[in-house]
Tab-separated table of C-alpha atoms and ligand atoms in Angstrom:
chain	number	residue	atom	x	y	z
O	1	UNK	CA	1.514	26.989	-3.833
O	2	UNK	CA	2.568	30.582	-3.174
O	3	UNK	CA	6.250	29.911	-2.567
O	4	UNK	CA	8.827	27.882	-4.446
O	5	UNK	CA	9.306	24.351	-3.201
O	6	UNK	CA	12.587	23.797	-1.394
O	7	UNK	CA	14.333	20.459	-1.881
O	8	UNK	CA	17.323	18.897	-0.148
O	9	UNK	CA	19.133	16.003	-1.813
O	10	UNK	CA	21.841	14.397	0.333
O	11	UNK	CA	24.976	13.060	-1.364
O	12	UNK	CA	24.242	15.094	-4.456
O	13	UNK	CA	27.523	16.225	-5.995
O	14	UNK	CA	27.920	13.041	-8.069
O	15	UNK	CA	25.880	10.173	-9.507
O	16	UNK	CA	22.179	9.686	-8.817
O	17	UNK	CA	21.937	12.554	-6.310
O	18	UNK	CA	23.409	15.041	-8.767
O	19	UNK	CA	20.924	13.923	-11.395
O	20	UNK	CA	17.981	14.332	-9.006
O	21	UNK	CA	19.200	17.764	-7.854
O	22	UNK	CA	19.566	18.881	-11.486
O	23	UNK	CA	16.050	17.640	-12.324
O	24	UNK	CA	14.581	19.483	-9.343
O	25	UNK	CA	16.410	22.665	-10.333
O	26	UNK	CA	14.968	22.369	-13.845
O	27	UNK	CA	11.503	22.118	-12.252
O	28	UNK	CA	12.095	25.506	-10.614
O	29	UNK	CA	12.636	24.277	-7.069
O	30	UNK	CA	15.183	25.906	-4.769
O	31	UNK	CA	17.748	23.164	-4.258
O	32	UNK	CA	20.098	22.346	-1.401
O	33	UNK	CA	22.887	19.990	-2.367
O	34	UNK	CA	25.164	18.185	0.048
O	35	UNK	CA	28.086	15.793	0.111
O	36	UNK	CA	31.439	15.086	1.603
O	37	UNK	CA	33.580	15.589	-1.476
O	38	UNK	CA	36.591	17.706	-2.557
O	39	UNK	CA	36.102	21.332	-3.533
O	40	UNK	CA	36.536	20.616	-7.252
O	41	UNK	CA	33.681	18.082	-7.272
O	42	UNK	CA	31.478	20.470	-5.322
O	43	UNK	CA	32.009	23.437	-7.641
O	44	UNK	CA	31.389	21.286	-10.730
O	45	UNK	CA	28.124	20.079	-9.164
O	46	UNK	CA	27.027	23.605	-8.186
O	47	UNK	CA	27.696	24.729	-11.737
O	48	UNK	CA	25.736	21.800	-13.229
O	49	UNK	CA	22.695	22.158	-10.950
O	50	UNK	CA	22.554	25.944	-11.321
O	51	UNK	CA	22.647	25.713	-15.140
O	52	UNK	CA	18.849	25.950	-15.315
O	53	UNK	CA	18.896	29.229	-13.403
O	54	UNK	CA	17.578	27.825	-10.118
O	55	UNK	CA	18.783	28.896	-6.697
O	56	UNK	CA	21.220	26.244	-5.496
O	57	UNK	CA	23.277	26.159	-2.325
O	58	UNK	CA	25.830	23.647	-1.118
O	59	UNK	CA	25.822	22.388	2.479
O	60	UNK	CA	28.825	20.377	3.543
O	61	UNK	CA	27.953	17.808	6.161
O	62	UNK	CA	29.489	14.497	7.141
O	63	UNK	CA	26.445	12.293	7.455
O	64	UNK	CA	28.549	9.588	9.106
O	65	UNK	CA	28.556	11.811	12.195
O	66	UNK	CA	25.792	11.154	14.680
O	67	UNK	CA	23.200	13.890	14.300
O	68	UNK	CA	24.839	15.253	11.117
O	69	UNK	CA	21.581	14.818	9.210
O	70	UNK	CA	19.594	16.708	11.858
O	71	UNK	CA	21.976	19.674	11.715
O	72	UNK	CA	22.007	19.603	7.912
O	73	UNK	CA	18.215	19.968	7.722
O	74	UNK	CA	18.368	22.763	10.311
O	75	UNK	CA	20.943	24.603	8.190
O	76	UNK	CA	18.826	24.211	5.038
O	77	UNK	CA	15.707	25.517	6.789
O	78	UNK	CA	17.708	28.441	8.211
O	79	UNK	CA	18.938	29.314	4.701
O	80	UNK	CA	15.744	28.798	2.676
O	81	UNK	CA	13.008	29.279	5.300
O	82	UNK	CA	11.487	25.811	4.907
O	83	UNK	CA	12.028	22.338	3.495
O	84	UNK	CA	9.328	20.663	1.384
O	85	UNK	CA	11.160	17.790	-0.285
O	86	UNK	CA	13.792	15.581	1.302
O	87	UNK	CA	15.743	12.994	-0.687
O	88	UNK	CA	17.947	10.718	1.398
O	89	UNK	CA	20.428	9.627	-1.227
O	90	UNK	CA	23.907	9.605	0.354
O	91	UNK	CA	25.441	6.164	0.498
O	92	UNK	CA	28.630	4.163	0.290
O	93	UNK	CA	29.488	0.555	-0.473
O	94	UNK	CA	31.916	-2.072	0.803
O	95	UNK	CA	32.378	-5.518	-0.702
O	96	UNK	CA	33.866	-8.216	1.563
O	97	UNK	CA	32.948	-11.610	3.014
O	98	UNK	CA	31.276	-11.252	6.419
O	99	UNK	CA	34.199	-12.809	8.325
O	100	UNK	CA	36.514	-10.157	6.851
O	101	UNK	CA	34.032	-7.276	6.943
O	102	UNK	CA	35.725	-4.439	8.873
O	103	UNK	CA	33.434	-3.336	11.717
O	104	UNK	CA	34.232	0.317	11.015
O	105	UNK	CA	32.918	-0.103	7.458
O	106	UNK	CA	29.773	-1.754	8.787
O	107	UNK	CA	29.154	1.212	11.121
O	108	UNK	CA	29.947	3.793	8.434
O	109	UNK	CA	27.518	2.259	5.915
O	110	UNK	CA	24.734	2.075	8.516
O	111	UNK	CA	25.467	5.629	9.702
O	112	UNK	CA	25.459	7.232	6.256
O	113	UNK	CA	22.475	5.466	4.690
O	114	UNK	CA	20.219	4.570	7.605
O	115	UNK	CA	21.002	6.656	10.692
O	116	UNK	CA	21.258	9.855	8.665
O	117	UNK	CA	17.839	9.205	7.073
O	118	UNK	CA	16.355	8.827	10.554
O	119	UNK	CA	17.893	12.148	11.598
O	120	UNK	CA	16.960	14.115	8.454
O	121	UNK	CA	13.375	12.825	8.555
O	122	UNK	CA	13.060	13.692	12.246
O	123	UNK	CA	14.203	17.239	11.503
O	124	UNK	CA	12.202	17.751	8.287
O	125	UNK	CA	8.802	16.352	9.260
O	126	UNK	CA	7.516	18.968	11.726
O	127	UNK	CA	7.558	21.724	9.078
O	128	UNK	CA	6.058	19.459	6.421
O	129	UNK	CA	3.188	18.306	8.616
O	130	UNK	CA	2.485	21.850	9.834
O	131	UNK	CA	2.157	23.017	6.218
O	132	UNK	CA	0.268	19.828	5.231
O	133	UNK	CA	2.564	19.025	2.304
O	134	UNK	CA	5.814	17.149	2.030
O	135	UNK	CA	7.708	14.577	0.033
O	136	UNK	CA	10.312	12.213	1.432
O	137	UNK	CA	12.160	9.947	-0.982
O	138	UNK	CA	14.698	7.450	0.255
O	139	UNK	CA	17.084	6.038	-2.334
O	140	UNK	CA	17.223	2.402	-1.272
O	141	UNK	CA	18.275	-0.232	-3.813
O	142	UNK	CA	17.346	-3.524	-5.428
O	143	UNK	CA	19.474	-4.648	-2.474
O	144	UNK	CA	16.675	-3.352	-0.246
O	145	UNK	CA	14.561	-6.164	-1.670
O	146	UNK	CA	17.098	-8.847	-2.644
O	147	UNK	CA	20.471	-9.965	-1.278
O	148	UNK	CA	23.823	-10.523	-2.970
O	149	UNK	CA	26.867	-12.124	-1.342
O	150	UNK	CA	29.669	-10.013	0.170
O	151	UNK	CA	27.466	-6.950	0.766
O	152	UNK	CA	26.162	-7.688	4.267
O	153	UNK	CA	26.160	-4.098	5.565
O	154	UNK	CA	24.746	-2.612	2.364
O	155	UNK	CA	21.975	-5.206	1.976
O	156	UNK	CA	21.010	-5.024	5.661
O	157	UNK	CA	20.997	-1.216	5.554
O	158	UNK	CA	18.959	-0.940	2.377
O	159	UNK	CA	16.370	-3.444	3.690
O	160	UNK	CA	16.171	-1.274	6.821
O	161	UNK	CA	15.713	1.872	4.711
O	162	UNK	CA	12.698	0.220	3.050
O	163	UNK	CA	11.312	-0.609	6.518
O	164	UNK	CA	11.875	2.961	7.719
O	165	UNK	CA	10.118	4.258	4.600
O	166	UNK	CA	6.997	2.149	5.211
O	167	UNK	CA	6.822	3.068	8.893
O	168	UNK	CA	7.114	6.825	8.345
O	169	UNK	CA	4.573	6.583	5.499
O	170	UNK	CA	2.028	5.108	7.918
O	171	UNK	CA	2.748	7.775	10.518
O	172	UNK	CA	2.260	10.617	8.015
O	173	UNK	CA	-0.506	9.163	5.820
O	174	UNK	CA	-3.128	11.712	6.905
O	175	UNK	CA	-0.775	14.685	6.960
O	176	UNK	CA	-0.192	15.430	3.272
O	177	UNK	CA	3.288	13.924	3.365
O	178	UNK	CA	4.269	10.961	1.191
O	179	UNK	CA	7.249	8.746	1.936
O	180	UNK	CA	8.629	6.366	-0.665
O	181	UNK	CA	11.740	4.386	-1.483
O	182	UNK	CA	13.216	4.121	-4.964
O	183	UNK	CA	15.040	0.835	-5.471
O	184	UNK	CA	17.466	1.093	-8.397
O	185	UNK	CA	19.318	-1.802	-9.926
O	186	UNK	CA	22.898	-1.132	-11.007
O	187	UNK	CA	23.482	2.444	-12.164
O	188	UNK	CA	26.941	3.294	-13.482
O	189	UNK	CA	28.194	5.881	-10.949
O	190	UNK	CA	31.387	6.393	-8.895
O	191	UNK	CA	29.911	4.088	-6.205
O	192	UNK	CA	29.685	1.176	-8.645
O	193	UNK	CA	32.968	1.924	-10.426
O	194	UNK	CA	34.750	1.860	-7.053
O	195	UNK	CA	33.554	-1.641	-6.193
O	196	UNK	CA	34.653	-3.444	-9.382
O	197	UNK	CA	38.160	-4.246	-8.090
O	198	UNK	CA	36.849	-5.665	-4.783
O	199	UNK	CA	34.175	-7.666	-6.591
O	200	UNK	CA	36.894	-9.146	-8.814
O	201	UNK	CA	38.934	-10.108	-5.751
O	202	UNK	CA	36.156	-11.743	-3.714
O	203	UNK	CA	34.658	-13.552	-6.694
O	204	UNK	CA	38.052	-14.565	-8.118
O	205	UNK	CA	37.187	-13.002	-11.488
O	206	UNK	CA	38.621	-10.450	-13.875
O	207	UNK	CA	37.095	-6.961	-13.835
O	208	UNK	CA	35.539	-7.654	-17.259
O	209	UNK	CA	33.867	-10.779	-15.852
O	210	UNK	CA	32.583	-8.728	-12.893
O	211	UNK	CA	30.886	-6.294	-15.268
O	212	UNK	CA	29.183	-9.072	-17.186
O	213	UNK	CA	28.620	-11.830	-14.605
O	214	UNK	CA	28.109	-9.873	-11.368
O	215	UNK	CA	26.876	-6.360	-12.137
O	216	UNK	CA	24.727	-6.920	-15.208
O	217	UNK	CA	23.802	-10.574	-14.583
O	218	UNK	CA	20.888	-9.840	-12.188
O	219	UNK	CA	19.358	-7.268	-14.578
O	220	UNK	CA	17.427	-9.025	-17.359
O	221	UNK	CA	17.796	-5.924	-19.559
O	222	UNK	CA	21.613	-6.422	-19.340
O	223	UNK	CA	21.996	-2.665	-19.234
O	224	UNK	CA	22.875	-0.199	-16.524
O	225	UNK	CA	20.034	2.009	-15.354
O	226	UNK	CA	20.738	5.687	-16.118
O	227	UNK	CA	20.761	8.236	-13.257
O	228	UNK	CA	18.179	10.312	-15.189
O	229	UNK	CA	15.688	7.448	-14.899
O	230	UNK	CA	15.880	7.653	-11.108
O	231	UNK	CA	15.631	11.460	-11.238
O	232	UNK	CA	12.491	11.294	-13.370
O	233	UNK	CA	10.778	9.020	-10.843
O	234	UNK	CA	11.773	11.378	-8.022
O	235	UNK	CA	10.283	14.271	-9.999
O	236	UNK	CA	7.040	12.346	-10.526
O	237	UNK	CA	6.762	11.507	-6.833
O	238	UNK	CA	6.921	15.239	-6.047
O	239	UNK	CA	3.839	16.014	-8.120
O	240	UNK	CA	0.370	16.394	-6.641
O	241	UNK	CA	-0.882	13.479	-8.756
O	242	UNK	CA	1.501	11.228	-6.812
O	243	UNK	CA	-0.268	12.038	-3.551
O	244	UNK	CA	-1.584	8.470	-3.160
O	245	UNK	CA	1.783	6.841	-3.689
O	246	UNK	CA	3.160	6.392	-0.202
O	247	UNK	CA	4.933	3.587	1.613
O	248	UNK	CA	6.027	2.134	-1.728
O	249	UNK	CA	9.343	0.586	-2.677
O	250	UNK	CA	9.526	1.441	-6.374
O	251	UNK	CA	11.854	-0.750	-8.410
O	252	UNK	CA	13.822	0.675	-11.348
O	253	UNK	CA	16.035	-2.318	-11.899
O	254	UNK	CA	15.742	-3.670	-15.436
O	255	UNK	CA	13.592	-6.559	-14.217
O	256	UNK	CA	15.939	-7.746	-11.417
O	257	UNK	CA	13.238	-8.136	-8.732
O	258	UNK	CA	10.709	-9.651	-11.147
O	259	UNK	CA	12.667	-12.886	-10.823
S	301	NAD	P1	27.925	8.209	-5.648
S	301	NAD	O1	29.151	7.686	-5.002
S	301	NAD	O2	28.024	8.925	-6.933
S	301	NAD	O3	27.092	9.145	-4.647
S	301	NAD	C1	27.104	8.978	-3.256
S	301	NAD	C2	27.047	10.335	-2.610
S	301	NAD	O4	27.034	10.146	-1.186
S	301	NAD	C3	28.244	11.227	-2.932
S	301	NAD	O5	27.782	12.520	-3.257
S	301	NAD	C4	29.016	11.259	-1.641
S	301	NAD	O6	29.707	12.481	-1.429
S	301	NAD	C5	27.895	11.114	-0.639
S	301	NAD	N1	28.434	10.705	0.630
S	301	NAD	C6	29.217	9.639	0.898
S	301	NAD	N2	29.597	9.660	2.185
S	301	NAD	C7	29.046	10.761	2.727
S	301	NAD	C8	29.076	11.347	4.026
S	301	NAD	N3	29.786	10.790	5.013
S	301	NAD	N4	28.381	12.489	4.228
S	301	NAD	C9	27.695	13.072	3.222
S	301	NAD	N5	27.623	12.559	1.979
S	301	NAD	C10	28.305	11.429	1.746
S	301	NAD	O7	26.983	6.928	-5.797
S	301	NAD	P2	25.509	6.699	-6.373
S	301	NAD	O8	25.555	5.403	-7.050
S	301	NAD	O9	24.975	7.892	-7.081
S	301	NAD	O10	24.704	6.462	-5.017
S	301	NAD	C11	23.626	7.265	-4.582
S	301	NAD	C12	22.652	6.403	-3.802
S	301	NAD	O11	22.074	5.442	-4.687
S	301	NAD	C13	23.303	5.588	-2.665
S	301	NAD	O12	22.438	5.591	-1.543
S	301	NAD	C14	23.391	4.203	-3.266
S	301	NAD	O13	23.385	3.209	-2.279
S	301	NAD	C15	22.129	4.171	-4.103
S	301	NAD	N6	22.127	3.157	-5.140
S	301	NAD	C16	23.091	3.166	-6.114
S	301	NAD	C17	23.060	2.180	-7.082
S	301	NAD	C18	24.083	2.115	-8.173
S	301	NAD	O14	24.129	1.089	-8.866
S	301	NAD	N7	24.873	3.143	-8.399
S	301	NAD	C19	22.063	1.202	-7.056
S	301	NAD	C20	21.113	1.235	-6.069
S	301	NAD	C21	21.152	2.231	-5.116
């Protein structure tokens, strides 16, 4: 490798994405971070990721917009010259029974987690296959492998992300590019904190009961996964010794999907 690897992590100014971006920066990669967050959140994230001395740039992009992911990758390549590692991490959640599920929320969840991954992959692959090296990591979920009530759009989208991952892995298997999904169980991040009130409403529980009987109940360890655990797996997948791991849906879920 005669040039630094360049990595893009979508949705990376908070939570899991921020942890992955920080890990990549510590590995010496040039890192592109992205989100759709207020200025204060963005500058805190830039500061955190740059702490290891890596080159970090922020790219604002609304991935709910059709083609937003394609433009984002184009902007990153224009700024850094190439893109070697793509992590599709941006995502949102909505908790509601299907009869009450607002169609606009359905479309937004599909657009941000699934459509944008299609567009970023489409834009990133030509350079990766030309150079014969690339890593694509899609942050799916335990909900890409198992369902829970009141999360129709999220569960459907994350299952689709796992399907997209396997398909692209087959298409790139001989081209030096690996494509994998990481499927976390519950990780305490803003995305999870924001759903506790809705979970309490639809389940008819207190917020304390939601924590114990909804969020931690499916995880036999009874503990939240830490964002750093996801970041460490992403770092491993970027290594040359991970070259034979492709098309996998890797669970980090405290035993959830063992059941
Ligand atoms: P988070 O809310 O901290 O991060 C989500 C990120 O997505 C934020 O940076 C946000 O700005 C970005 N984003 C949202 N809408 C966007 C848009 N329109 N355009 C661009 N960026 C946008 O939550 P998190 O828990 O760190 O989630 C990260 C990923 O991990 C998501 O795909 C989520 O589904 C997945 N995941 C989370 C958990 C969990 O328990 N936290 C479990 C499994 C999977």
